[in-house]
PDB file of C-alpha atoms in Angstrom:
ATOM      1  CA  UNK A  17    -126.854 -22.955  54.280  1.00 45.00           C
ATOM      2  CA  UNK A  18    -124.057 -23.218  51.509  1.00 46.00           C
ATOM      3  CA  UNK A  19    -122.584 -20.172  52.827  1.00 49.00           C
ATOM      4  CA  UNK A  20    -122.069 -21.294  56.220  1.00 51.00           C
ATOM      5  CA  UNK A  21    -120.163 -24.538  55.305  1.00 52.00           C
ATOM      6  CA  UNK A  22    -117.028 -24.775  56.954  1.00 52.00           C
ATOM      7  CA  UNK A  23    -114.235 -25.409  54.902  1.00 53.00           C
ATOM      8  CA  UNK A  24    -112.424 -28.561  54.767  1.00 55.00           C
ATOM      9  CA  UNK A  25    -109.455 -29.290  57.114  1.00 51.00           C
ATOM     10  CA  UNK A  26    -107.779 -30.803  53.956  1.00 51.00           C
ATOM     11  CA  UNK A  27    -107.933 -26.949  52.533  1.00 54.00           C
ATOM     12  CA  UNK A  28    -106.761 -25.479  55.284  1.00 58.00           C
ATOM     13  CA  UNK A  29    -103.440 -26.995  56.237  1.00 63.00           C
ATOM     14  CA  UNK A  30    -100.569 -25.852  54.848  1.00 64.00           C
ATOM     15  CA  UNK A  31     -98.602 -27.796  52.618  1.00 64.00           C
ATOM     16  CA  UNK A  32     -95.041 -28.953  53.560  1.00 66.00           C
ATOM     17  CA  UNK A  33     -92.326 -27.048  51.363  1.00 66.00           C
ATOM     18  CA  UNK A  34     -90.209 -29.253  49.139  1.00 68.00           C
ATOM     19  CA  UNK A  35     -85.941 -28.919  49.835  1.00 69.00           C
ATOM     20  CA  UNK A  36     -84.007 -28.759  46.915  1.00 68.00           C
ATOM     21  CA  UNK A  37     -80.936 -30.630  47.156  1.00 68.00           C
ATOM     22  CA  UNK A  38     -77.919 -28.679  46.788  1.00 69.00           C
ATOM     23  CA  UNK A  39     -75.536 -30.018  44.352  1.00 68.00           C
ATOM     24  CA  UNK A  40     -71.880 -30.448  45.617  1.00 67.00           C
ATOM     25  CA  UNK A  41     -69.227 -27.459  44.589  1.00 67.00           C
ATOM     26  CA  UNK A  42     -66.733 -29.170  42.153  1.00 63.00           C
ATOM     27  CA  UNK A  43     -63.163 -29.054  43.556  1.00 63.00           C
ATOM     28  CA  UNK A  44     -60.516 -25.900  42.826  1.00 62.00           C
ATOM     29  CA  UNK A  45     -59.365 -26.591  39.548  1.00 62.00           C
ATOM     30  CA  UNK A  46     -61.730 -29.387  37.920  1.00 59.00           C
ATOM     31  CA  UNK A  47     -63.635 -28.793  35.039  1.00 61.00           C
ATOM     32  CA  UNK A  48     -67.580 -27.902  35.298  1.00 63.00           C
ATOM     33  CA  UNK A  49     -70.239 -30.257  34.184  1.00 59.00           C
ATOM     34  CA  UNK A  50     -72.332 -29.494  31.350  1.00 57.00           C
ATOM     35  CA  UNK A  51     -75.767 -29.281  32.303  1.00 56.00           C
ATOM     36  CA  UNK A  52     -77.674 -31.931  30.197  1.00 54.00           C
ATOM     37  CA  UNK A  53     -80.126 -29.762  27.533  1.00 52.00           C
ATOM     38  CA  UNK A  54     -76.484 -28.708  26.162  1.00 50.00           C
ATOM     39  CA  UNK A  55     -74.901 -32.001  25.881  1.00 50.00           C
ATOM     40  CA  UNK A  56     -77.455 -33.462  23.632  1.00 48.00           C
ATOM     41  CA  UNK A  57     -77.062 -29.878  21.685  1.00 52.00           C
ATOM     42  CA  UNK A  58     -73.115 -30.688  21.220  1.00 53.00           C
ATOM     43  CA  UNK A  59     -71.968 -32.144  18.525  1.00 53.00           C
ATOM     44  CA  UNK A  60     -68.818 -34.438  17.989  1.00 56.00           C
ATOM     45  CA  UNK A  61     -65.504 -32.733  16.990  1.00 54.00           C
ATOM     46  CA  UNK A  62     -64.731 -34.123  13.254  1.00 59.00           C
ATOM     47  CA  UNK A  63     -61.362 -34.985  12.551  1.00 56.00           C
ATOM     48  CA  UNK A  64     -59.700 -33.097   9.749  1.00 59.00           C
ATOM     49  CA  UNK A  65     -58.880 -35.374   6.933  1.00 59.00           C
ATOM     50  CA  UNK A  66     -55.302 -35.367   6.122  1.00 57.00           C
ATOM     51  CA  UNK A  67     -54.209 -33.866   3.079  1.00 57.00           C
ATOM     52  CA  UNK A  68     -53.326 -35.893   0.304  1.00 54.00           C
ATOM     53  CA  UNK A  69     -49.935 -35.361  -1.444  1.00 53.00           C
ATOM     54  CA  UNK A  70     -50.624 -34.569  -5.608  1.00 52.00           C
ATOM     55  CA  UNK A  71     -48.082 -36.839  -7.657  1.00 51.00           C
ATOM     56  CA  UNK A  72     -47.619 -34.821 -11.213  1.00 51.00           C
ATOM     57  CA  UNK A  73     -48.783 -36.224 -14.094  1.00 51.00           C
ATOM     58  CA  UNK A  74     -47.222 -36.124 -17.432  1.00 48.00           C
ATOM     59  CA  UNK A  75     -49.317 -35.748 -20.952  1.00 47.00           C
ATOM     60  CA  UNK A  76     -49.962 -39.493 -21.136  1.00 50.00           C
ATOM     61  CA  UNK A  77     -51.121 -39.931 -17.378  1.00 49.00           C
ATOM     62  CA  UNK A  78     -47.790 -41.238 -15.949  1.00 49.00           C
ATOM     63  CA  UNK A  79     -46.846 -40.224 -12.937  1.00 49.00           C
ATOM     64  CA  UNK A  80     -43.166 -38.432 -12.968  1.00 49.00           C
ATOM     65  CA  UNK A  81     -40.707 -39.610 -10.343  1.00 48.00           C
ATOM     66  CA  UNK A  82     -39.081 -38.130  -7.893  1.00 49.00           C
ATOM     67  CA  UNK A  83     -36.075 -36.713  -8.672  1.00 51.00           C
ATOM     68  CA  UNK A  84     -33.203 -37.253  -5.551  1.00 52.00           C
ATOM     69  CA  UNK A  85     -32.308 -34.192  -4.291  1.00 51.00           C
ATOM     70  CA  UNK A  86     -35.501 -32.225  -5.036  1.00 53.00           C
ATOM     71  CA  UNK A  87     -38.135 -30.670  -2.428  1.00 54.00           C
ATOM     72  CA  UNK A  88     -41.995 -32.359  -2.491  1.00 56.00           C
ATOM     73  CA  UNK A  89     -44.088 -29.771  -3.971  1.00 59.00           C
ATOM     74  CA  UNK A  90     -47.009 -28.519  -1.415  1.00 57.00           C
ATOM     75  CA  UNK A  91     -50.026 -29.929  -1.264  1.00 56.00           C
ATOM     76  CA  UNK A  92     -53.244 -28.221  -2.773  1.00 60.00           C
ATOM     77  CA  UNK A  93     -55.651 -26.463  -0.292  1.00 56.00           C
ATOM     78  CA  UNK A  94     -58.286 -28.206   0.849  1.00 55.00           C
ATOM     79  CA  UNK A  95     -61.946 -27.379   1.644  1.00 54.00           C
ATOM     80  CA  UNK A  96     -60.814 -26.268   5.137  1.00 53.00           C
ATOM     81  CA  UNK A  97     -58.702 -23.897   3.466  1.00 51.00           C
ATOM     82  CA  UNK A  98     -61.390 -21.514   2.530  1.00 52.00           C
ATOM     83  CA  UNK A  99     -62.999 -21.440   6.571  1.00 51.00           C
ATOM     84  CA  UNK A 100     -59.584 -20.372   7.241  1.00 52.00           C
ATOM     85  CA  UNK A 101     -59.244 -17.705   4.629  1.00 52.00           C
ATOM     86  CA  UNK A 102     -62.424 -16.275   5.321  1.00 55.00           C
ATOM     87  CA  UNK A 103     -60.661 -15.523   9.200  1.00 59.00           C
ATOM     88  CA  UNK A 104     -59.441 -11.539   8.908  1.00 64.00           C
ATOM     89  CA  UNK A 105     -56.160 -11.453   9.622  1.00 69.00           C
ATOM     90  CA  UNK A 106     -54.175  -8.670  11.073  1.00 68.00           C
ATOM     91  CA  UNK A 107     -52.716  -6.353   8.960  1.00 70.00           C
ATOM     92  CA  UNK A 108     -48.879  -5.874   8.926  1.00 71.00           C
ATOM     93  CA  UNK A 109     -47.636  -2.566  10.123  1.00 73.00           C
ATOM     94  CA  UNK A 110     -44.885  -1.044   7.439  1.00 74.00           C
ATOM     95  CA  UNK A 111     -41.826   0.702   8.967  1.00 75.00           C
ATOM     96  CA  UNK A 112     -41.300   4.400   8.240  1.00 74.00           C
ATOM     97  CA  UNK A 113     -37.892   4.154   6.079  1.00 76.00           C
ATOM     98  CA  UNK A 114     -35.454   5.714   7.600  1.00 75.00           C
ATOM     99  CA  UNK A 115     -33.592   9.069   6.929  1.00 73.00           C
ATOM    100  CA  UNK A 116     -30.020   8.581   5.229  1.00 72.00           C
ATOM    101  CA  UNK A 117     -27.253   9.258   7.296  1.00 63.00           C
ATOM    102  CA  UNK A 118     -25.294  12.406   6.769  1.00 62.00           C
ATOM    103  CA  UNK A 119     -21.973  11.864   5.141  1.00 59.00           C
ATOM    104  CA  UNK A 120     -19.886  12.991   7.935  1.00 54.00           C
ATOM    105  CA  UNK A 121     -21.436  10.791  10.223  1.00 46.00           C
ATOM    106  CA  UNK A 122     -21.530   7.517   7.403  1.00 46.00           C
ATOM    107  CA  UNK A 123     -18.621   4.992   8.159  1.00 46.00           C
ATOM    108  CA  UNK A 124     -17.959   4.744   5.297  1.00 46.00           C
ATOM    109  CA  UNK A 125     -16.182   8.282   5.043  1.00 48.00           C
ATOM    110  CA  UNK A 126     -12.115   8.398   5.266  1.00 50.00           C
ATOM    111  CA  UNK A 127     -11.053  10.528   8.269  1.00 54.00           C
ATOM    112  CA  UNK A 128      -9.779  13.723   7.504  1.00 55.00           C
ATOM    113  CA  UNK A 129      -5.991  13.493   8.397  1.00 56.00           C
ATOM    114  CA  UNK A 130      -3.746  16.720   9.514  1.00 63.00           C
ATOM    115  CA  UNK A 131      -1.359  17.454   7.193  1.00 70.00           C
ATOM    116  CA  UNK A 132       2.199  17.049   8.302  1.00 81.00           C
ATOM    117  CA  UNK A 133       4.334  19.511   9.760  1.00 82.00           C
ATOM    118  CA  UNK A 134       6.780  21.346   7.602  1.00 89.00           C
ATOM    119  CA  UNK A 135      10.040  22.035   9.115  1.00 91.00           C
ATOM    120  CA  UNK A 136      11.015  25.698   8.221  1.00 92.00           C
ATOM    121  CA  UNK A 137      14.247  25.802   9.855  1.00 93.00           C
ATOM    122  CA  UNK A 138      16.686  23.705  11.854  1.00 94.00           C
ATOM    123  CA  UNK A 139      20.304  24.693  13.480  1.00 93.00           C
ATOM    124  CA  UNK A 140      22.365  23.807  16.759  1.00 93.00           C
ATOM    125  CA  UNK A 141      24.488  26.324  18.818  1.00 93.00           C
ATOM    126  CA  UNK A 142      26.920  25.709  21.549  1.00 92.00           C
ATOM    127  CA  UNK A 143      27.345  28.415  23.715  1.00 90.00           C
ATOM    128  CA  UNK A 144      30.397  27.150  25.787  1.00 90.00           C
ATOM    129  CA  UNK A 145      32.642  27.677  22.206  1.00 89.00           C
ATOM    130  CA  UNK A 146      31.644  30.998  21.997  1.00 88.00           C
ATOM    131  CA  UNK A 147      33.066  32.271  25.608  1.00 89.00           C
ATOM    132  CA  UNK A 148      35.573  29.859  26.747  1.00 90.00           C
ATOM    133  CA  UNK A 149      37.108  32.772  28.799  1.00 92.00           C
ATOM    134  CA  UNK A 150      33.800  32.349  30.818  1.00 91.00           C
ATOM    135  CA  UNK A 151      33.834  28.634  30.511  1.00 91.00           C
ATOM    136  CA  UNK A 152      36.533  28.127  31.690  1.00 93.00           C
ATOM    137  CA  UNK A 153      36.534  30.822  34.901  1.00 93.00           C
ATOM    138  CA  UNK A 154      32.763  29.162  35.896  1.00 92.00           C
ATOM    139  CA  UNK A 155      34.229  25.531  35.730  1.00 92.00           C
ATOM    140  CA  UNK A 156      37.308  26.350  38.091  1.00 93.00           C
ATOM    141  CA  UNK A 157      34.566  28.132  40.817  1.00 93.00           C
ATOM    142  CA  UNK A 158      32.624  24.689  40.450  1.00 92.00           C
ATOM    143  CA  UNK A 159      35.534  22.500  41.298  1.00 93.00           C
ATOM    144  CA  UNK A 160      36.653  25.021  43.916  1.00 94.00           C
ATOM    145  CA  UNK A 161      33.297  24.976  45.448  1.00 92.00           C
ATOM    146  CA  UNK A 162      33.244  21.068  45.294  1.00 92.00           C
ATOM    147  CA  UNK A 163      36.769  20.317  47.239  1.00 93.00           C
ATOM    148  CA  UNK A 164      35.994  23.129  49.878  1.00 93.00           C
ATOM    149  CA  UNK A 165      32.152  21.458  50.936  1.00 91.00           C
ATOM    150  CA  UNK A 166      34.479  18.155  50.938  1.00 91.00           C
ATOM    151  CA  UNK A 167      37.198  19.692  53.149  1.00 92.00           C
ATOM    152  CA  UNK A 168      34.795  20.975  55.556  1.00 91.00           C
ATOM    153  CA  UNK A 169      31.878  18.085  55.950  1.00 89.00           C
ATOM    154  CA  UNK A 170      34.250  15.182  54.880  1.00 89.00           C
ATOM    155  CA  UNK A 171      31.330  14.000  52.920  1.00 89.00           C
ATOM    156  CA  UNK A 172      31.524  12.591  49.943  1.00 89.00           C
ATOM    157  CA  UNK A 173      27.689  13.377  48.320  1.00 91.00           C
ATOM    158  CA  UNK A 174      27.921  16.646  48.801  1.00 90.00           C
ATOM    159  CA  UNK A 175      30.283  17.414  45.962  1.00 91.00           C
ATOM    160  CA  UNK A 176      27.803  15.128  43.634  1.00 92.00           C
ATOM    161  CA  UNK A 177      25.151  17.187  44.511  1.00 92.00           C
ATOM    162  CA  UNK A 178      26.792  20.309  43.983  1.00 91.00           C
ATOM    163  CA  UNK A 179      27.630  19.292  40.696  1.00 90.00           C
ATOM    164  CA  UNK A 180      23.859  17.848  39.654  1.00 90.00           C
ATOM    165  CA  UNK A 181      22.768  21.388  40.240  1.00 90.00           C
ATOM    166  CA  UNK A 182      25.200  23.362  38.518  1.00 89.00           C
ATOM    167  CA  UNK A 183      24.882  20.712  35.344  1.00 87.00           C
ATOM    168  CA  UNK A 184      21.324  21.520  35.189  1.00 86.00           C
ATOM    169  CA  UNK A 185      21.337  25.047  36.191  1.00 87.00           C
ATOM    170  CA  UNK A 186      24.026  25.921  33.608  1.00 89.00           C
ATOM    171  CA  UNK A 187      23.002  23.303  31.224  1.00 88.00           C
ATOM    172  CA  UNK A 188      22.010  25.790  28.171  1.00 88.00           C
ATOM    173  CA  UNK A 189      25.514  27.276  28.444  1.00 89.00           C
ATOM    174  CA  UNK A 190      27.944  23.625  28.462  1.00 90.00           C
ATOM    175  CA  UNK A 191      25.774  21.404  26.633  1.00 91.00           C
ATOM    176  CA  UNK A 192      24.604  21.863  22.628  1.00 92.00           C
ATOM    177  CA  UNK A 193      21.355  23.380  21.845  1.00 93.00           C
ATOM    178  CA  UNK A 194      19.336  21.868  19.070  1.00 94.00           C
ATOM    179  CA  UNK A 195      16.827  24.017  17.401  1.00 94.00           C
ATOM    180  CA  UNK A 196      13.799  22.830  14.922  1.00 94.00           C
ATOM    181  CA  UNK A 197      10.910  25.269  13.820  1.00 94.00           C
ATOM    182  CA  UNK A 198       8.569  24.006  12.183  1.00 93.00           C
ATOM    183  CA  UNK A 199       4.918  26.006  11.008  1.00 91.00           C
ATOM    184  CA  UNK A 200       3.285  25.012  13.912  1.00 92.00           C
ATOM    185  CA  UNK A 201       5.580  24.332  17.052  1.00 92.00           C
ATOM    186  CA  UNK A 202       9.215  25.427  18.535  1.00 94.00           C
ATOM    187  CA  UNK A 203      11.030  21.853  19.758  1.00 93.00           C
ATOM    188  CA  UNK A 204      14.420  23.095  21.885  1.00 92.00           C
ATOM    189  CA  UNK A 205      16.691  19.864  22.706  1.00 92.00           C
ATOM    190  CA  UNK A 206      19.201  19.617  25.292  1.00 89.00           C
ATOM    191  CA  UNK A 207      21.171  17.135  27.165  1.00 85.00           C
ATOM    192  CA  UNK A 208      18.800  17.878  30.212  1.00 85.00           C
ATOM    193  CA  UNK A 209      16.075  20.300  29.162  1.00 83.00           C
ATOM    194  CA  UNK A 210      13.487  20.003  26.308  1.00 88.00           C
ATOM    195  CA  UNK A 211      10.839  22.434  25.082  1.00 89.00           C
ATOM    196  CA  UNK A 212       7.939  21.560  22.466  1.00 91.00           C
ATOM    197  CA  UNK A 213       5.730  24.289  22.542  1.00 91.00           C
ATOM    198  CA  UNK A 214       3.073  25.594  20.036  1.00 92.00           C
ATOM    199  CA  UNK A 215       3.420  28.841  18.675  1.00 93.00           C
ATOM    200  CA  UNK A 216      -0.042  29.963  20.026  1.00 91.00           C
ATOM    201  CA  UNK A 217       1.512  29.253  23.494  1.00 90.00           C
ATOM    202  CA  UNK A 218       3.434  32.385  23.392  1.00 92.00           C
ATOM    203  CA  UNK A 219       2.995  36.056  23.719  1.00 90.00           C
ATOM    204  CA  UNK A 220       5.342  37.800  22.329  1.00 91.00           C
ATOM    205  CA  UNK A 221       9.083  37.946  21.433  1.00 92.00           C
ATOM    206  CA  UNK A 222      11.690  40.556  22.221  1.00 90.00           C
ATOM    207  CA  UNK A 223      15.298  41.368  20.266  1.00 91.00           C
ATOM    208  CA  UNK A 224      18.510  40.839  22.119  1.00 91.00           C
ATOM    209  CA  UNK A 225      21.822  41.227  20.832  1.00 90.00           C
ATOM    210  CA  UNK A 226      22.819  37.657  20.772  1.00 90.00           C
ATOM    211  CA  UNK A 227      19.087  35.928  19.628  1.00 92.00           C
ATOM    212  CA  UNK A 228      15.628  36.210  19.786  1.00 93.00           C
ATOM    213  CA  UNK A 229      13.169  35.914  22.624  1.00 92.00           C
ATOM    214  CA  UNK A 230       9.596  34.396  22.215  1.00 93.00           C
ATOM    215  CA  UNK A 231       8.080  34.757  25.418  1.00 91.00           C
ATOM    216  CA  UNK A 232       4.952  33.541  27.239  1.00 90.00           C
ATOM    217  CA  UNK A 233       2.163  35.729  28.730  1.00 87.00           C
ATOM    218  CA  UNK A 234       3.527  38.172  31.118  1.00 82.00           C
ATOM    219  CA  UNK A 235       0.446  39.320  32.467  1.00 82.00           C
ATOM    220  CA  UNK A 236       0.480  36.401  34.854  1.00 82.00           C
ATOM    221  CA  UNK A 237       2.710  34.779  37.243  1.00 84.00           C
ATOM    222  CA  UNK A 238       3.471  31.320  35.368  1.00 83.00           C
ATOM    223  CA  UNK A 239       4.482  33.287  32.775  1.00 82.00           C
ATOM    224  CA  UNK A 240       6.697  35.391  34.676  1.00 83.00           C
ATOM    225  CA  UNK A 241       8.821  32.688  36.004  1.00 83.00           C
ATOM    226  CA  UNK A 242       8.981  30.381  33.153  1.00 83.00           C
ATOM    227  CA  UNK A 243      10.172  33.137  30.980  1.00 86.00           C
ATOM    228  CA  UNK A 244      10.183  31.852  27.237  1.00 89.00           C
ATOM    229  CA  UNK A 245      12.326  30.112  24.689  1.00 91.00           C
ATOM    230  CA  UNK A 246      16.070  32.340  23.426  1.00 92.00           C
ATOM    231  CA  UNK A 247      16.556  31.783  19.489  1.00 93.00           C
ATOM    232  CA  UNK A 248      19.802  32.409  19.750  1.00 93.00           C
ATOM    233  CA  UNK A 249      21.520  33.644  16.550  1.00 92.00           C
ATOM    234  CA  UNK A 250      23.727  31.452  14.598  1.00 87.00           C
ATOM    235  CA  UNK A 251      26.387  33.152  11.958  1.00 79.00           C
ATOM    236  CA  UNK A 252      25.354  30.835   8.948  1.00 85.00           C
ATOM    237  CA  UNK A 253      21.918  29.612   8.814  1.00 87.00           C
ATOM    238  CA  UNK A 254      19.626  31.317  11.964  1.00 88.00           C
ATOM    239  CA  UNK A 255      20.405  34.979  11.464  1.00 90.00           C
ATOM    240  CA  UNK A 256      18.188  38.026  12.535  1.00 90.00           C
ATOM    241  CA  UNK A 257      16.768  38.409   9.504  1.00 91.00           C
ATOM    242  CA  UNK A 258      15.653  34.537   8.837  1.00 92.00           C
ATOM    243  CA  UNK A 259      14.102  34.234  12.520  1.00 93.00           C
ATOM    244  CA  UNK A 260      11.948  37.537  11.956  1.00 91.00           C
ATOM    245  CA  UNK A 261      10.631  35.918   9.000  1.00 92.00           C
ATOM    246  CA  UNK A 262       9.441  32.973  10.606  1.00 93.00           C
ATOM    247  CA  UNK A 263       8.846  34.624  14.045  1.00 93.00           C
ATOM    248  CA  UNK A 264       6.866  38.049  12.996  1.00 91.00           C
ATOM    249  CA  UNK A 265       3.890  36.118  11.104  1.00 91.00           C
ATOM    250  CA  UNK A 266       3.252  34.020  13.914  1.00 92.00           C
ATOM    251  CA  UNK A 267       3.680  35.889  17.052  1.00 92.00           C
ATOM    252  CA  UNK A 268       3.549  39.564  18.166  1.00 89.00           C
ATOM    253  CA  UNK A 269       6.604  42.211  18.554  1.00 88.00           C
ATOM    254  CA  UNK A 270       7.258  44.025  21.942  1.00 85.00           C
ATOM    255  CA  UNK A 271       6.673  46.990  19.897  1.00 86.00           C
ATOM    256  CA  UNK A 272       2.923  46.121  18.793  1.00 86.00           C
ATOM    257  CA  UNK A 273       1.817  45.367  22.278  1.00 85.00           C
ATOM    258  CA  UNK A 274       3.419  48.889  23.234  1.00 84.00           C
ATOM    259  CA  UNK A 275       1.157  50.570  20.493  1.00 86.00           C
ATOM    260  CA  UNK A 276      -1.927  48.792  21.485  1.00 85.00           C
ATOM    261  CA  UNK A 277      -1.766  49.742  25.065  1.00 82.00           C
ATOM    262  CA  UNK A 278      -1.150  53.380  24.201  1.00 85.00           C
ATOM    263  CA  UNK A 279      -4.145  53.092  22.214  1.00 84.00           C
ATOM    264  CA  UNK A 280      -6.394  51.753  25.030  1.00 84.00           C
ATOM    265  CA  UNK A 281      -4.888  54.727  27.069  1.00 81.00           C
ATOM    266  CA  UNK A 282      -6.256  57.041  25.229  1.00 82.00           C
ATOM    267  CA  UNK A 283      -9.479  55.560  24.524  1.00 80.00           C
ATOM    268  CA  UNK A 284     -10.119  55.457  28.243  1.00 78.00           C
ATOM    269  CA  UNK A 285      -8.926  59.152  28.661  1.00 67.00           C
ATOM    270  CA  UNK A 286      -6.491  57.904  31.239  1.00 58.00           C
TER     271      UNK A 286
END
């Protein structure tokens, strides 16, 4: 008969689940709230005491005063000072020393300066004393030329520009020629051309009657047209023999190039 008790209705219905109420979400920004088992857990920040400035005593107790002027001494450490000595601290890196400068490159070297130029030898030469026959015959052609170009055009620039390009065509021959040689460089003044070359510039240098000829590279056309610079010869201070002193160390002779090609001739079989 136990067994075929029916069960209670009380046991048999369900029970009604409970709804947990969900707690709001706390706004972007605010701070979270401590769930209560950790707040009573918390304890109360302590304040720090502030450190208390030592006075110096002297041998009978006295305190010293404070001199004007003078910095307070520090304070001694604390007990909070040992918490924050037991905190490892990062060690400092130490910088590689660097390698000395070479003395070329150290400011503190004098620039080297070039020594000066030493002037070997210095004349002037006029060649319009020398041949006034000629002067005079190429002056009277100029003129001539000049009143027959103003006969014929009745205008009066074209006897100035006749004249502007005689003057500088035949400028060498009227005007002075001042000469300076110096160990490195060949300076040529005139009243309308000047040359300042250096004596690597040129080639070689020929022999003429009258002067010497140092000439630039003949193998191309620039050198071709500009020719060179004339030594010419003066009877008391630039002879021959002076100028092939000071010319022969520095350049090369017609005569050496001649002997060099004739070698590469025959090396070539040609």
């Amino acid at each position: 008969m136990a067994d075929n008790q029916l069960p209670n209705a009380a046991e048999t219905t369900p029970k009604p689940k409970r709804r947990r109420r969900r707690r709001p979400k706390p706004a972007a920004g605010a701070p979270r709230p401590t769930p209560p088992e950790t707040r009573a857990t918390q304890k109360p920040a302590q304040k720090k005491p502030a450190p208390v400035p030592s006075t110096p005593q002297t041998a009978g107790g006295k305190t010293k005063a404070s001199q004007p002027g003078s910095a307070p001494k520090p304070a001694r450490p604390g007990p909070e000072a040992g918490i924050e000595a037991a905190v490892p601290r990062p060690k400092k890196r130490r910088r590689r020393p660097r390698p000395p400068a070479p003395p070329s490159a150290s400011p503190a070297a004098a620039p080297v300066e070039p020594a000066e130029e030493k002037v070997l030898l210095t004349w002037s030469v006029h060649l319009c004393k020398r041949r006034k026959n000629v002067a005079a015959f190429v002056i009277g052609i100029i003129l001539l030329t000049m009143a027959l170009s103003y006969y014929v055009y009745r205008e009066w620039y074209l006897p100035v520009l006749l004249l502007t390009i005689c003057a500088g065509s035949l400028s060498a021959f009227f005007f002075p020629i001042k000469y300076v040689l110096t160990d490195r460089r060949v300076k040529m003044t005139n009243f309308i051309a000047r040359e300042d070359k250096r004596w690597e510039d040129f080639w070689v240098y020929h022999y003429y009657h009258d002067g010497v000829q140092v000439a630039f590279d003949q193998r191309n056309l620039r050198g071709r047209i500009r020719g060179g610079v004339m030594l010419y010869y003066d009877d008391r201070i630039a002879t021959k023999e002076t100028l092939t002193e000071i010319v022969s160390p520095r350049v090369k002779s017609s005569q050496e190039i001649k002997k060099a090609k004739e070698k590469e001739l025959e090396k070539t079989g040609i």
